[in-house]
Coordinates of N, CA and C and ligand atoms in Angstrom, one line a residue:
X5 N 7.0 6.1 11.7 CA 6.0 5.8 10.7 C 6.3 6.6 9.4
X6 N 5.9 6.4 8.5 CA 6.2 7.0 7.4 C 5.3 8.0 7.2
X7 N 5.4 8.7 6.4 CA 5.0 10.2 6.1 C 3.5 9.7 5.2
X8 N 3.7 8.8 4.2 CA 2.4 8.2 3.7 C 2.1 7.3 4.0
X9 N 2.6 6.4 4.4 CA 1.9 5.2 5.3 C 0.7 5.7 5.5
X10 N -0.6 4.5 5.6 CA -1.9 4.8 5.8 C -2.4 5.9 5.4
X11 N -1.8 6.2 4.2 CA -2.9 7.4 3.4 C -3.1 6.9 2.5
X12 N -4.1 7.0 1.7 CA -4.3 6.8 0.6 C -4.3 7.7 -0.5
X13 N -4.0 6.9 -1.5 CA -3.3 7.8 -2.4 C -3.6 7.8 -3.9
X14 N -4.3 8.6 -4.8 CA -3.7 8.6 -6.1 C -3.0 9.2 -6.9
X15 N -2.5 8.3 -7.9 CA -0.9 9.0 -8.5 C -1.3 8.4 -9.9
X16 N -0.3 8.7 -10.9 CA -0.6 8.5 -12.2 C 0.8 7.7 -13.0
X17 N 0.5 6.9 -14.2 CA 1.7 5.8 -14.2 C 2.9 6.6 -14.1
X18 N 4.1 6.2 -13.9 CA 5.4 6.9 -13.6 C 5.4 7.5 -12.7
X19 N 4.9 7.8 -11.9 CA 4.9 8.8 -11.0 C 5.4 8.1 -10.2
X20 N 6.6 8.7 -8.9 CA 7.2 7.9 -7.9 C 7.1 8.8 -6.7
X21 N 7.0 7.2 -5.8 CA 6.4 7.6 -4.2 C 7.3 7.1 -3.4
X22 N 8.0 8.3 -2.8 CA 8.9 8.0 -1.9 C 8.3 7.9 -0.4
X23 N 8.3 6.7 0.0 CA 8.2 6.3 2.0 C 9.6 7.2 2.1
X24 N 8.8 7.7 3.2 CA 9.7 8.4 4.3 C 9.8 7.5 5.5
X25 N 11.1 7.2 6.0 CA 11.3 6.8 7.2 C 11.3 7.9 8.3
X26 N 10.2 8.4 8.7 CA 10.4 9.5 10.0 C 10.5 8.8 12.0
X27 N 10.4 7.5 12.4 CA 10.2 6.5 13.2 C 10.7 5.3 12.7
X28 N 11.7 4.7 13.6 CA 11.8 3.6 13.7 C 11.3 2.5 13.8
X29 N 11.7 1.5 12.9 CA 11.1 0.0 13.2 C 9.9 -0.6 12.0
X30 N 9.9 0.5 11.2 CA 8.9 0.1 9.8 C 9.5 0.0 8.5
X31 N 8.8 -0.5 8.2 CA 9.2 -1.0 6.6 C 8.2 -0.9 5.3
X32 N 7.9 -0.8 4.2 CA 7.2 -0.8 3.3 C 7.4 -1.7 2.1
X33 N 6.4 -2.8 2.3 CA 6.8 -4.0 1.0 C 5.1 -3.9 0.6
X34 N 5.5 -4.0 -0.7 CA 4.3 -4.6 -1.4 C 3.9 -5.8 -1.4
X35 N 2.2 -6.1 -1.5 CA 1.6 -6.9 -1.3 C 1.0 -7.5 -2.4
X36 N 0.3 -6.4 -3.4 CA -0.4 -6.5 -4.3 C 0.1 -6.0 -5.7
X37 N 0.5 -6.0 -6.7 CA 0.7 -4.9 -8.0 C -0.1 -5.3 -8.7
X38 N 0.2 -4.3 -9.7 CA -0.8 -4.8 -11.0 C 0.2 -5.6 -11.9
X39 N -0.3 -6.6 -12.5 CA 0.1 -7.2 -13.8 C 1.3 -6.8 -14.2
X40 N 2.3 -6.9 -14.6 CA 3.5 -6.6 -15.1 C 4.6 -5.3 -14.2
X41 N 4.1 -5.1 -13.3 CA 4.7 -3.9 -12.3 C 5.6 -4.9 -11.2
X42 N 6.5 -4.4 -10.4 CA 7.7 -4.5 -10.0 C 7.0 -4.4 -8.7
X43 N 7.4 -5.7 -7.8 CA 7.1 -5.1 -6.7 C 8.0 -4.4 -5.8
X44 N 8.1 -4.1 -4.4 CA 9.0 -3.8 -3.7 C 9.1 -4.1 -2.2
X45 N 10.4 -4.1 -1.8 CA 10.7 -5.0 -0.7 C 11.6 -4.0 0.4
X46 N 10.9 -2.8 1.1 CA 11.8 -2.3 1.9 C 12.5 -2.8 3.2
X47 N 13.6 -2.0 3.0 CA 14.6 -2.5 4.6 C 14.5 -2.2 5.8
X48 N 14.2 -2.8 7.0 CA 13.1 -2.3 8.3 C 14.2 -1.2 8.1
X49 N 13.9 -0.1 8.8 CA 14.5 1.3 9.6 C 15.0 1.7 8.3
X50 N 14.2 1.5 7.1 CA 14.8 2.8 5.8 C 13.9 2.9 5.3
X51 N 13.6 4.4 4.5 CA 12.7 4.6 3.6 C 12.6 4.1 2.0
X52 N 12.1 4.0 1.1 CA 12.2 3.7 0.1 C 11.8 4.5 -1.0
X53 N 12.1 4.5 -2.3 CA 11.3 5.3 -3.4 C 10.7 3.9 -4.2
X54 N 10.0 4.5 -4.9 CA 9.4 3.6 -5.7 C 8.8 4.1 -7.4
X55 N 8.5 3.6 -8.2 CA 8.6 3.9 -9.2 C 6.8 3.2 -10.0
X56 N 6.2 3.7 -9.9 CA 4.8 2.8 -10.1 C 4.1 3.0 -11.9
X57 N 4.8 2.6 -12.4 CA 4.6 2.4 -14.1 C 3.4 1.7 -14.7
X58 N 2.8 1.1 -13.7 CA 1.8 0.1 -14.5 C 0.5 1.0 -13.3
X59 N -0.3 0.9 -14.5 CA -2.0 1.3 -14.2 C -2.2 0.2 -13.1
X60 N -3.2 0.5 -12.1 CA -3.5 -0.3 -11.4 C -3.6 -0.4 -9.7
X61 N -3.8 -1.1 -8.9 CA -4.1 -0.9 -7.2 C -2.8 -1.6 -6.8
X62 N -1.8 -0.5 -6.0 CA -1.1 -1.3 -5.2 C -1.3 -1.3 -3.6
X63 N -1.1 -2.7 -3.1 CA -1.3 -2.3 -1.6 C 0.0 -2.9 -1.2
X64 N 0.7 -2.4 -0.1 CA 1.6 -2.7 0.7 C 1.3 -2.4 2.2
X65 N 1.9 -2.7 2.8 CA 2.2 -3.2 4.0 C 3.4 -2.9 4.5
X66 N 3.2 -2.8 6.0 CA 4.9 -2.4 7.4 C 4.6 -4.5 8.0
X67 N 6.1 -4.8 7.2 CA 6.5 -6.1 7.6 C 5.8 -6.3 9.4
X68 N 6.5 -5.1 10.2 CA 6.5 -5.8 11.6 C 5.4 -5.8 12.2
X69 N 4.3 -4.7 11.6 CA 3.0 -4.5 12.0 C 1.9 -4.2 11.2
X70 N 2.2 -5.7 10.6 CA 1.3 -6.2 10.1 C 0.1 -6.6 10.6
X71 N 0.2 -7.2 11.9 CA -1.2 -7.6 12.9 C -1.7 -6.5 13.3
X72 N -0.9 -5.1 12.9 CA -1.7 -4.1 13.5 C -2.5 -3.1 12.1
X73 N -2.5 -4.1 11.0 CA -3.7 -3.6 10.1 C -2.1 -2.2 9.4
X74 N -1.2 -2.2 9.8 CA -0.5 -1.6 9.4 C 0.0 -1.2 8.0
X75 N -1.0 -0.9 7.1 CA -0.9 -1.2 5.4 C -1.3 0.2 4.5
X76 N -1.6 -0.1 3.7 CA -2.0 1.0 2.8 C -1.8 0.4 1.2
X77 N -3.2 1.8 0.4 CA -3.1 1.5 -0.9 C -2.9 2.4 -1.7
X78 N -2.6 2.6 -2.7 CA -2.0 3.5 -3.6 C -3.0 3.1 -5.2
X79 N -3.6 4.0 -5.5 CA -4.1 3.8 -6.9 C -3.5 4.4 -7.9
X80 N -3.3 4.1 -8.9 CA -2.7 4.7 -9.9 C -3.2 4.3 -11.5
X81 N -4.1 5.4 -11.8 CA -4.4 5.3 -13.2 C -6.0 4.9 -12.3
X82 N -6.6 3.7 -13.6 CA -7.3 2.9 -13.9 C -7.0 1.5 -12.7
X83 N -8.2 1.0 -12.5 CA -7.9 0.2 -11.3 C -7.8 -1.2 -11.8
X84 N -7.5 -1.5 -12.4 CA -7.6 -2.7 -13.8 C -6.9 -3.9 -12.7
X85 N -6.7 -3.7 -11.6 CA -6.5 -5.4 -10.6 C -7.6 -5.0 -9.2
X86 N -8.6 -4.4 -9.7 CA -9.6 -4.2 -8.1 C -10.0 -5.2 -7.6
X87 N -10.2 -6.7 -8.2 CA -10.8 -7.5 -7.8 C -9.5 -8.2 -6.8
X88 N -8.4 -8.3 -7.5 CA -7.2 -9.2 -7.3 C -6.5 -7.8 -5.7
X89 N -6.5 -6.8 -5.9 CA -6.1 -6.4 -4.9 C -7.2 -6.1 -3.7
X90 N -8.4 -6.1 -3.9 CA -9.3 -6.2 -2.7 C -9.0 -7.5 -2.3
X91 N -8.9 -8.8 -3.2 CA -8.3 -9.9 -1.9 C -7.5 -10.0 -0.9
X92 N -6.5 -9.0 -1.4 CA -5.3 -8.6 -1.1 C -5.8 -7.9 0.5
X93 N -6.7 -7.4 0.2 CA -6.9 -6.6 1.7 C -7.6 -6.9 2.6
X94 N -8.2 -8.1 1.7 CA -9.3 -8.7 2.5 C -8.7 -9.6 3.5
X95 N -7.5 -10.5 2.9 CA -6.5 -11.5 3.2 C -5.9 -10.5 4.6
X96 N -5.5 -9.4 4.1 CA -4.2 -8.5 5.4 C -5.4 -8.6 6.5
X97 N -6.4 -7.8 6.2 CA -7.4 -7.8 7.3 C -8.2 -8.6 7.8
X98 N -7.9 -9.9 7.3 CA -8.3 -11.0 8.0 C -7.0 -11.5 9.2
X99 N -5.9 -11.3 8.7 CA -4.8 -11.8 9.1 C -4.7 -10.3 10.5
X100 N -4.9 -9.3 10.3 CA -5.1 -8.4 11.6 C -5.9 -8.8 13.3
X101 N -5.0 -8.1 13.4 CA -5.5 -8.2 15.7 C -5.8 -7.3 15.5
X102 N -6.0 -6.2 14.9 CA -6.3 -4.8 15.4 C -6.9 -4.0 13.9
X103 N -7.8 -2.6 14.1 CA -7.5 -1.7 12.8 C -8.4 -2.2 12.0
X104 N -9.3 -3.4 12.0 CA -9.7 -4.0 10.7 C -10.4 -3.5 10.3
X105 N -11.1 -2.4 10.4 CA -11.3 -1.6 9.1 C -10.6 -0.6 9.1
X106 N -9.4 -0.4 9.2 CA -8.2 0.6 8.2 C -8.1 0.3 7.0
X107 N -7.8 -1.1 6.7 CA -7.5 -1.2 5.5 C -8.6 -1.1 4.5
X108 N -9.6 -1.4 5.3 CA -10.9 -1.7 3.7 C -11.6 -0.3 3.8
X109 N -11.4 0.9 4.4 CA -11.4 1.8 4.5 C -10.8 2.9 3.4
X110 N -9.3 2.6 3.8 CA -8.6 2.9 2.0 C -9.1 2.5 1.2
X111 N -9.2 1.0 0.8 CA -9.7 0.5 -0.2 C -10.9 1.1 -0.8
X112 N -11.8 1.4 0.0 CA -13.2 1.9 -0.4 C -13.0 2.9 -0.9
X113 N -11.9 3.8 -1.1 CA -11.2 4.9 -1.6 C -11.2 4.8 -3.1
X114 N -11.2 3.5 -3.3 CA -10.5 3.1 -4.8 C -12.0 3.5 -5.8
X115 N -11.2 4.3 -6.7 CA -12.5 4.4 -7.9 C -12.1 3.4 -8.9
X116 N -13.3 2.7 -9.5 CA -13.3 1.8 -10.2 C -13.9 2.9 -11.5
Ligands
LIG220 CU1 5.2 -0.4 11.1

C-alpha cells in the first residue's frame, strides 16, 4: 500500500507528492485533475512522484483495486473542479464492491 494512499490530503500549487510503494501490487493513476494539470499514470509495483501545479481536486485511484473503493483525494489550493471531481468519486464509488463510503468520506474533506 502506499504511505498516502487513502489519506487525504492538502497541499498547495507546486507542491509534490511522492506515492510510496511500501507493498506490492498497487499503483497510483489519476482520475480527476483540475483544468490544465497533467495527469498521472503509475506503474503497478512502483512508486511515483508527482508534481501538482494547478489549484484544484485531484482524485486517483490503485488500477488493481479499484472495486475495492481503493482511491484517494488530494486538494490543493482552492477547489475550483469540486463539482467535476465529486463526479469523479461518485462514478469510482458506484463502480466499487466494497469501501463505498471511503471515497466520499475523503471527499467530504474537501473545503470549498
Ligand atoms: Cu491497490
Amino acid at each position: 500500500m502506499y504511505e498516502k494512499a487513502l489519506i487525504d490530503s492538502k497541499a498547495e500549487p507546486g507542491d509534490t507528492v511522492k506515492f510510496v510503494l511500501v507493498d506490492p501490487a498497487h499503483n497510483s493513476v489519476s482520475v480527476e485533475v483540475p483544468e490544465g494539470a497533467e495527469g498521472w499514470q503509475g506503474a503497478m509495483n512502483e512508486g511515483i512522484t508527482v508534481t501538482l501545479n494547478e489549484e484544484g481536486v485531484y482524485v486517483y485511484k490503485c488500477t488493481p483495486h479499484a472495486a475495492l473503493n481503493m482511491a484517494g483525494v488530494i486538494q490543493v489550493g482552492e477547489a475550483v473542479n469540486y463539482d467535476s471531481a465529486k463526479a469523479a468519486v461518485d462514478k469510482l464509488t458506484a463502480a466499487a464492491a466494497t469501501n463505498k463510503d471511503r471515497l466520499t468520506g475523503y471527499f467530504e474533506q474537501v473545503q470549498q
